[in-house]
Amino acid sequence: MVTLAKVAEAAGVGESTVSRVLRNHGSFSRKTKDRVMEAVERLGYVPNRIAGTLASAGSRLVAMVIPSLTNIVFADVLRGASGILEENQHQAVFSVTEYEPEKEEALVAAMLAWRPTAVMLAGFEHSNGTVKMLRASGCRVVELLDLDGAAQDLAVGFSNRAAGSVAADFLLKRGYRKIGYVGHDLDRDTRAAKRFAGFRETLGAAGFPLVDSEIHAGASSVEGGRLALERLLTRMPGLDAVYFSNDDMALGGYFHCLARGIQVPERLALFGHNGLDIGRVTPQPLSTIRTPRVATGRVAAELVVTDAPSQVVDLGFELIEGATA
Amino acid sequence: MVTLAKVAEAAGVGESTVSRVLRNHGSFSRKTKDRVMEAVERLGYVPNRIAGTLASAGSRLVAMVIPSLTNIVFADVLRGASGILEENQHQAVFSVTEYEPEKEEALVAAMLAWRPTAVMLAGFEHSNGTVKMLRASGCRVVELLDLDGAAQDLAVGFSNRAAGSVAADFLLKRGYRKIGYVGHDLDRDTRAAKRFAGFRETLGAAGFPLVDSEIHAGASSVEGGRLALERLLTRMPGLDAVYFSNDDMALGGYFHCLARGIQVPERLALFGHNGLDIGRVTPQPLSTIRTPRVATGRVAAELVVTDAPSQVVDLGFELIEGATA
DNA sequence: TTGAAAGCGCTAACAC
DNA sequence: GTGTTAGCGCTTTCAA
């Protein structure tokens, strides 16, 4: 294995000189630089960041602890973040919690062992152990995709409660009155639960309380949405609109309607959440709310690499009228 | 910052004893263990893996250099791999190449600086620089989702050429004769190019050469599939079947047919690739080939953690008849 | 502009 | 069963 010492020897200079040249920091002559770079090339030297990190300060590692990779939402956040991180010589390290707080705690502990510059997490709901460790570690903490709660340090996202409320307003304004909900495992996905709470509250306040709801046991999926809508309609055929916990679920509902010849939105209106691209090109574009997923990752990464002061960044969201409601 | 030395002092034992207890390696008395663990708890000590890695051998870091996160395929591979890696106390580190070989080379260099146990890459096509670095690094290399080419060390996946050929056979057996192709940027996605090659060859050999093809400029997407199929049909309205570069594209094509009232499969048959879940719950299930994405990640991770000898693992694929062809 | 040397926090021999 | 010590490969003073 080629080390910095070997490069120094090959170039006939001291180790610290090689280090300075490689990091382009401190002073060295043009001639020295050429000699060093030539040796680096010739030996195929790759700096060892493990050693570098230990010797200096920051690891330039950013830990991303996300609930799921199946859900495109988090893949989008990762994508946004990793782009910015790479541009700034940082490295993303990630792990997946499957929406389990205990697993999150274990994973945060494992990540902290790498002394990351920052840890990014989904939302504000974490175990006491997780919060304690994070605080003790002294590294930056970024909580993503939620604004309804108290941030530990940095937070980037939008209000899920508000999104649910806006969805309700929209359906009401369109004249729908007998409104149902199709969701997935809310104990785990607390952000979906917050949307549902905002939705329900707004409906109630308008005097048209939620008629019925059906929860798909397990993670959100297109199939889950299709099956759950079918069950809901069997029980409550008179509904005129359904709000889904997200676009995956809504798409499943839409497929169910297409398959059964249920006229959308005349017989039944459908409303999703997230504004996924696929919802733009279905025969009828999905009525939904576009969330700033990639931007959330990007902004979070920017805050981290610039070492910004603690703050909460509201990226908002955007109603997409679509044609299904 | 709490270090192992401080824990040792607090527990009134030597550093190596703490290290032994924490790694549960070597011998120590029950009493000592309790004293150490108590101190660890009390001080909230989190081991520093940076230092640990430098002092010992392996980093237990696995670098995953993937083309895209938008494409669910790679998210699935990541998911499969990260599960196994976590179970075995390894950490996944990833970066995204956007299908650009130069970017891949830069990212591999960056990853190598972390002295990973293994580097996982998509497919066999890499720049000379990438191959050279990888070879020089001495770490394990796993090439994923491709079998049509020469492996550097480990390879896990299936034959894309064979998948294309099987798709062609299926369409021919169903009696389709005027067959077209809708794909995306083939220069970059070499695996899609291999499928297309296998498809085309098999059609030609059967005496029914490909009638026409339409390439969507850019990455694969549902929208791309929809637009490209529209263009293809405008130019060549007599086609009776279309093979798509993957399910995303095929789904777009299916949506186009639904929107235009084109009878599927009577007027036009559609065939995809990947066997995504969403294709199982569309009004008509998509005819496609299911690929072992999660399994690919899982097997790759297992080979790495067990330090298996160089080998090529063919996980195969499975034809799904569906109802669109 | 450059080199020598002291760590960074841990692991692994080796001695006791 | 336990402590001492010499590194791992860098970065960073501090002199020269």
PDB file of C-alpha atoms in Angstrom, chain A residues 23-206:
ATOM      1  CA  ARG A  23      -4.085  19.815   0.238  1.00  0.00           C
ATOM      2  CA  ASN A  24      -2.862  22.926  -1.535  1.00  0.00           C
ATOM      3  CA  HIS A  25      -2.431  24.586   1.809  1.00  0.00           C
ATOM      4  CA  GLY A  26       0.622  26.348   3.199  1.00  0.00           C
ATOM      5  CA  SER A  27       3.511  27.262   0.983  1.00  0.00           C
ATOM      6  CA  PHE A  28       5.776  25.309  -1.316  1.00  0.00           C
ATOM      7  CA  SER A  29       7.702  26.057  -4.460  1.00  0.00           C
ATOM      8  CA  ARG A  30       6.532  25.316  -7.918  1.00  0.00           C
ATOM      9  CA  LYS A  31       9.401  22.903  -8.388  1.00  0.00           C
ATOM     10  CA  THR A  32       8.579  20.979  -5.213  1.00  0.00           C
ATOM     11  CA  LYS A  33       4.991  20.710  -6.241  1.00  0.00           C
ATOM     12  CA  ASP A  34       5.919  19.207  -9.594  1.00  0.00           C
ATOM     13  CA  ARG A  35       8.224  16.699  -7.983  1.00  0.00           C
ATOM     14  CA  VAL A  36       5.533  15.647  -5.539  1.00  0.00           C
ATOM     15  CA  MET A  37       2.795  15.366  -8.109  1.00  0.00           C
ATOM     16  CA  GLU A  38       5.044  13.336 -10.338  1.00  0.00           C
ATOM     17  CA  ALA A  39       5.675  10.874  -7.513  1.00  0.00           C
ATOM     18  CA  VAL A  40       1.964  10.738  -6.685  1.00  0.00           C
ATOM     19  CA  GLU A  41       1.147   9.888 -10.286  1.00  0.00           C
ATOM     20  CA  ARG A  42       3.907   7.384 -10.639  1.00  0.00           C
ATOM     21  CA  LEU A  43       3.065   5.492  -7.474  1.00  0.00           C
ATOM     22  CA  GLY A  44      -0.702   5.788  -7.917  1.00  0.00           C
ATOM     23  CA  TYR A  45      -1.053   7.230  -4.449  1.00  0.00           C
ATOM     24  CA  VAL A  46      -4.549   7.586  -3.006  1.00  0.00           C
ATOM     25  CA  PRO A  47      -4.653   9.640   0.218  1.00  0.00           C
ATOM     26  CA  ASN A  48      -6.028   7.826   3.246  1.00  0.00           C
ATOM     27  CA  ARG A  49      -8.903   9.871   4.600  1.00  0.00           C
ATOM     28  CA  ILE A  50      -9.186   7.638   7.622  1.00  0.00           C
ATOM     29  CA  ALA A  51      -5.770   8.710   8.765  1.00  0.00           C
ATOM     30  CA  GLY A  52      -6.378  12.262   7.621  1.00  0.00           C
ATOM     31  CA  THR A  53      -9.562  12.550   9.611  1.00  0.00           C
ATOM     32  CA  LEU A  54      -7.972  11.162  12.715  1.00  0.00           C
ATOM     33  CA  ALA A  55      -5.094  13.577  12.502  1.00  0.00           C
ATOM     34  CA  SER A  56      -7.151  16.646  11.724  1.00  0.00           C
ATOM     35  CA  ALA A  57     -10.604  17.711  12.644  1.00  0.00           C
ATOM     36  CA  GLY A  58     -13.679  16.910  10.608  1.00  0.00           C
ATOM     37  CA  SER A  59     -14.514  13.685   8.821  1.00  0.00           C
ATOM     38  CA  ARG A  60     -16.481  15.363   6.028  1.00  0.00           C
ATOM     39  CA  LEU A  61     -18.821  12.446   6.358  1.00  0.00           C
ATOM     40  CA  VAL A  62     -22.549  13.149   6.513  1.00  0.00           C
ATOM     41  CA  ALA A  63     -24.773  10.462   7.944  1.00  0.00           C
ATOM     42  CA  MET A  64     -28.234  10.110   6.463  1.00  0.00           C
ATOM     43  CA  VAL A  65     -30.565   7.973   8.505  1.00  0.00           C
ATOM     44  CA  ILE A  66     -33.742   7.514   6.479  1.00  0.00           C
ATOM     45  CA  PRO A  67     -36.882   5.470   7.070  1.00  0.00           C
ATOM     46  CA  SER A  68     -37.069   3.726   3.722  1.00  0.00           C
ATOM     47  CA  LEU A  69     -35.557   3.439   0.300  1.00  0.00           C
ATOM     48  CA  THR A  70     -38.675   1.966  -1.276  1.00  0.00           C
ATOM     49  CA  ASN A  71     -40.380   5.281  -0.829  1.00  0.00           C
ATOM     50  CA  ILE A  72     -39.121   7.508  -3.638  1.00  0.00           C
ATOM     51  CA  VAL A  73     -39.407  10.475  -1.332  1.00  0.00           C
ATOM     52  CA  PHE A  74     -36.273   9.552   0.558  1.00  0.00           C
ATOM     53  CA  ALA A  75     -34.387   8.576  -2.550  1.00  0.00           C
ATOM     54  CA  ASP A  76     -35.126  12.103  -3.772  1.00  0.00           C
ATOM     55  CA  VAL A  77     -33.839  13.652  -0.566  1.00  0.00           C
ATOM     56  CA  LEU A  78     -30.692  11.549  -0.753  1.00  0.00           C
ATOM     57  CA  ARG A  79     -30.191  12.598  -4.334  1.00  0.00           C
ATOM     58  CA  GLY A  80     -30.530  16.263  -3.514  1.00  0.00           C
ATOM     59  CA  ALA A  81     -28.159  16.013  -0.606  1.00  0.00           C
ATOM     60  CA  SER A  82     -25.524  13.823  -2.211  1.00  0.00           C
ATOM     61  CA  GLY A  83     -25.161  16.189  -5.146  1.00  0.00           C
ATOM     62  CA  ILE A  84     -24.317  19.148  -2.944  1.00  0.00           C
ATOM     63  CA  LEU A  85     -22.183  17.080  -0.618  1.00  0.00           C
ATOM     64  CA  GLU A  86     -20.054  15.758  -3.451  1.00  0.00           C
ATOM     65  CA  GLU A  87     -19.526  19.234  -4.834  1.00  0.00           C
ATOM     66  CA  ASN A  88     -18.166  20.180  -1.440  1.00  0.00           C
ATOM     67  CA  GLN A  89     -15.925  17.181  -0.896  1.00  0.00           C
ATOM     68  CA  HIS A  90     -18.213  15.591   1.626  1.00  0.00           C
ATOM     69  CA  GLN A  91     -19.373  12.003   1.614  1.00  0.00           C
ATOM     70  CA  ALA A  92     -22.865  10.708   2.271  1.00  0.00           C
ATOM     71  CA  VAL A  93     -23.201   7.621   4.422  1.00  0.00           C
ATOM     72  CA  PHE A  94     -26.666   6.242   4.889  1.00  0.00           C
ATOM     73  CA  SER A  95     -28.723   3.647   6.615  1.00  0.00           C
ATOM     74  CA  VAL A  96     -32.368   2.676   6.612  1.00  0.00           C
ATOM     75  CA  THR A  97     -34.541   2.494   9.726  1.00  0.00           C
ATOM     76  CA  GLU A  98     -37.664   0.879   8.221  1.00  0.00           C
ATOM     77  CA  TYR A  99     -39.589   3.431  10.288  1.00  0.00           C
ATOM     78  CA  GLU A 100     -38.532   1.747  13.548  1.00  0.00           C
ATOM     79  CA  PRO A 101     -37.363   4.122  16.293  1.00  0.00           C
ATOM     80  CA  GLU A 102     -35.268   1.438  18.004  1.00  0.00           C
ATOM     81  CA  LYS A 103     -33.521   0.692  14.769  1.00  0.00           C
ATOM     82  CA  GLU A 104     -32.998   4.395  14.258  1.00  0.00           C
ATOM     83  CA  GLU A 105     -31.320   4.616  17.629  1.00  0.00           C
ATOM     84  CA  ALA A 106     -29.003   1.720  16.862  1.00  0.00           C
ATOM     85  CA  LEU A 107     -28.135   3.155  13.481  1.00  0.00           C
ATOM     86  CA  VAL A 108     -27.458   6.624  14.834  1.00  0.00           C
ATOM     87  CA  ALA A 109     -25.084   5.082  17.355  1.00  0.00           C
ATOM     88  CA  ALA A 110     -23.309   3.207  14.572  1.00  0.00           C
ATOM     89  CA  MET A 111     -23.059   6.325  12.457  1.00  0.00           C
ATOM     90  CA  LEU A 112     -21.751   8.429  15.291  1.00  0.00           C
ATOM     91  CA  ALA A 113     -18.823   6.051  15.530  1.00  0.00           C
ATOM     92  CA  TRP A 114     -17.653   7.536  12.234  1.00  0.00           C
ATOM     93  CA  ARG A 115     -17.623  10.992  13.751  1.00  0.00           C
ATOM     94  CA  PRO A 116     -19.748  12.516  11.002  1.00  0.00           C
ATOM     95  CA  THR A 117     -19.916  16.244  10.420  1.00  0.00           C
ATOM     96  CA  ALA A 118     -23.684  16.000  10.548  1.00  0.00           C
ATOM     97  CA  VAL A 119     -26.501  13.524  10.952  1.00  0.00           C
ATOM     98  CA  MET A 120     -29.655  13.925   8.887  1.00  0.00           C
ATOM     99  CA  LEU A 121     -32.863  12.307  10.073  1.00  0.00           C
ATOM    100  CA  ALA A 122     -36.464  12.219   8.917  1.00  0.00           C
ATOM    101  CA  GLY A 123     -38.795  14.274  11.070  1.00  0.00           C
ATOM    102  CA  PHE A 124     -38.826  15.213  14.720  1.00  0.00           C
ATOM    103  CA  GLU A 125     -39.933  12.016  16.395  1.00  0.00           C
ATOM    104  CA  HIS A 126     -36.941  10.227  17.854  1.00  0.00           C
ATOM    105  CA  SER A 127     -36.313   8.084  20.886  1.00  0.00           C
ATOM    106  CA  ASN A 128     -34.861   9.728  23.978  1.00  0.00           C
ATOM    107  CA  GLY A 129     -31.728   7.697  23.487  1.00  0.00           C
ATOM    108  CA  THR A 130     -31.298   9.017  19.970  1.00  0.00           C
ATOM    109  CA  VAL A 131     -31.721  12.609  21.055  1.00  0.00           C
ATOM    110  CA  LYS A 132     -29.300  12.197  23.934  1.00  0.00           C
ATOM    111  CA  MET A 133     -26.613  10.637  21.795  1.00  0.00           C
ATOM    112  CA  LEU A 134     -27.002  13.264  19.139  1.00  0.00           C
ATOM    113  CA  ARG A 135     -26.703  16.036  21.666  1.00  0.00           C
ATOM    114  CA  ALA A 136     -23.670  14.475  23.319  1.00  0.00           C
ATOM    115  CA  SER A 137     -21.936  13.917  19.988  1.00  0.00           C
ATOM    116  CA  GLY A 138     -21.698  17.605  19.271  1.00  0.00           C
ATOM    117  CA  CYS A 139     -22.250  17.069  15.555  1.00  0.00           C
ATOM    118  CA  ARG A 140     -24.787  18.971  13.502  1.00  0.00           C
ATOM    119  CA  VAL A 141     -28.277  17.515  13.374  1.00  0.00           C
ATOM    120  CA  VAL A 142     -30.672  18.126  10.495  1.00  0.00           C
ATOM    121  CA  GLU A 143     -34.271  16.995  10.726  1.00  0.00           C
ATOM    122  CA  LEU A 144     -35.978  16.679   7.372  1.00  0.00           C
ATOM    123  CA  LEU A 145     -39.408  16.892   5.764  1.00  0.00           C
ATOM    124  CA  ASP A 146     -41.235  18.078   8.828  1.00  0.00           C
ATOM    125  CA  LEU A 147     -41.853  21.401  10.486  1.00  0.00           C
ATOM    126  CA  ASP A 148     -44.549  20.491  12.988  1.00  0.00           C
ATOM    127  CA  GLY A 149     -42.484  20.069  16.114  1.00  0.00           C
ATOM    128  CA  ALA A 150     -39.363  21.304  17.858  1.00  0.00           C
ATOM    129  CA  ALA A 151     -36.061  21.130  15.998  1.00  0.00           C
ATOM    130  CA  GLN A 152     -32.904  20.015  17.762  1.00  0.00           C
ATOM    131  CA  ASP A 153     -30.619  22.115  15.605  1.00  0.00           C
ATOM    132  CA  LEU A 154     -31.416  22.467  11.898  1.00  0.00           C
ATOM    133  CA  ALA A 155     -34.693  21.565  10.228  1.00  0.00           C
ATOM    134  CA  VAL A 156     -35.632  21.681   6.541  1.00  0.00           C
ATOM    135  CA  GLY A 157     -38.972  20.806   5.037  1.00  0.00           C
ATOM    136  CA  PHE A 158     -42.581  21.840   5.064  1.00  0.00           C
ATOM    137  CA  SER A 159     -45.584  21.568   7.345  1.00  0.00           C
ATOM    138  CA  ASN A 160     -47.402  18.306   6.882  1.00  0.00           C
ATOM    139  CA  ARG A 161     -50.331  19.543   8.949  1.00  0.00           C
ATOM    140  CA  ALA A 162     -50.671  22.482   6.600  1.00  0.00           C
ATOM    141  CA  ALA A 163     -50.471  20.212   3.572  1.00  0.00           C
ATOM    142  CA  GLY A 164     -53.311  18.094   4.910  1.00  0.00           C
ATOM    143  CA  SER A 165     -55.318  21.193   5.613  1.00  0.00           C
ATOM    144  CA  VAL A 166     -54.777  22.612   2.134  1.00  0.00           C
ATOM    145  CA  ALA A 167     -55.881  19.317   0.620  1.00  0.00           C
ATOM    146  CA  ALA A 168     -59.094  19.443   2.654  1.00  0.00           C
ATOM    147  CA  ASP A 169     -59.773  23.038   1.653  1.00  0.00           C
ATOM    148  CA  PHE A 170     -59.323  22.164  -1.965  1.00  0.00           C
ATOM    149  CA  LEU A 171     -61.743  19.254  -1.867  1.00  0.00           C
ATOM    150  CA  LEU A 172     -64.292  21.317   0.003  1.00  0.00           C
ATOM    151  CA  LYS A 173     -63.988  24.174  -2.437  1.00  0.00           C
ATOM    152  CA  ARG A 174     -64.609  21.758  -5.281  1.00  0.00           C
ATOM    153  CA  GLY A 175     -67.860  20.876  -3.600  1.00  0.00           C
ATOM    154  CA  TYR A 176     -67.080  17.430  -2.273  1.00  0.00           C
ATOM    155  CA  ARG A 177     -68.872  16.635   0.959  1.00  0.00           C
ATOM    156  CA  LYS A 178     -68.715  12.917   1.653  1.00  0.00           C
ATOM    157  CA  ILE A 179     -65.004  12.545   2.041  1.00  0.00           C
ATOM    158  CA  GLY A 180     -62.978   9.484   3.047  1.00  0.00           C
ATOM    159  CA  TYR A 181     -59.319   8.743   3.750  1.00  0.00           C
ATOM    160  CA  VAL A 182     -57.047   5.929   2.652  1.00  0.00           C
ATOM    161  CA  GLY A 183     -53.772   5.680   4.475  1.00  0.00           C
ATOM    162  CA  HIS A 184     -50.976   3.406   5.586  1.00  0.00           C
ATOM    163  CA  ASP A 185     -49.332   2.545   8.866  1.00  0.00           C
ATOM    164  CA  LEU A 186     -49.618   5.860  10.731  1.00  0.00           C
ATOM    165  CA  ASP A 187     -47.881   4.825  13.923  1.00  0.00           C
ATOM    166  CA  ARG A 188     -44.673   4.665  12.027  1.00  0.00           C
ATOM    167  CA  ASP A 189     -45.049   7.340   9.408  1.00  0.00           C
ATOM    168  CA  THR A 190     -45.673  10.245  11.740  1.00  0.00           C
ATOM    169  CA  ARG A 191     -45.568  12.768   8.923  1.00  0.00           C
ATOM    170  CA  ALA A 192     -48.453  11.045   7.167  1.00  0.00           C
ATOM    171  CA  ALA A 193     -50.245  11.080  10.509  1.00  0.00           C
ATOM    172  CA  LYS A 194     -49.752  14.834  10.758  1.00  0.00           C
ATOM    173  CA  ARG A 195     -51.184  15.349   7.289  1.00  0.00           C
ATOM    174  CA  PHE A 196     -54.181  13.260   8.206  1.00  0.00           C
ATOM    175  CA  ALA A 197     -54.669  15.253  11.406  1.00  0.00           C
ATOM    176  CA  GLY A 198     -54.563  18.554   9.502  1.00  0.00           C
ATOM    177  CA  PHE A 199     -56.930  17.198   6.874  1.00  0.00           C
ATOM    178  CA  ARG A 200     -59.423  15.869   9.351  1.00  0.00           C
ATOM    179  CA  GLU A 201     -59.379  19.005  11.449  1.00  0.00           C
ATOM    180  CA  THR A 202     -60.068  21.251   8.488  1.00  0.00           C
ATOM    181  CA  LEU A 203     -62.923  19.057   7.288  1.00  0.00           C
ATOM    182  CA  GLY A 204     -64.437  19.065  10.766  1.00  0.00           C
ATOM    183  CA  ALA A 205     -64.091  22.808  11.145  1.00  0.00           C
ATOM    184  CA  ALA A 206     -65.977  23.265   7.867  1.00  0.00           C
TER     185      ALA A 206
END
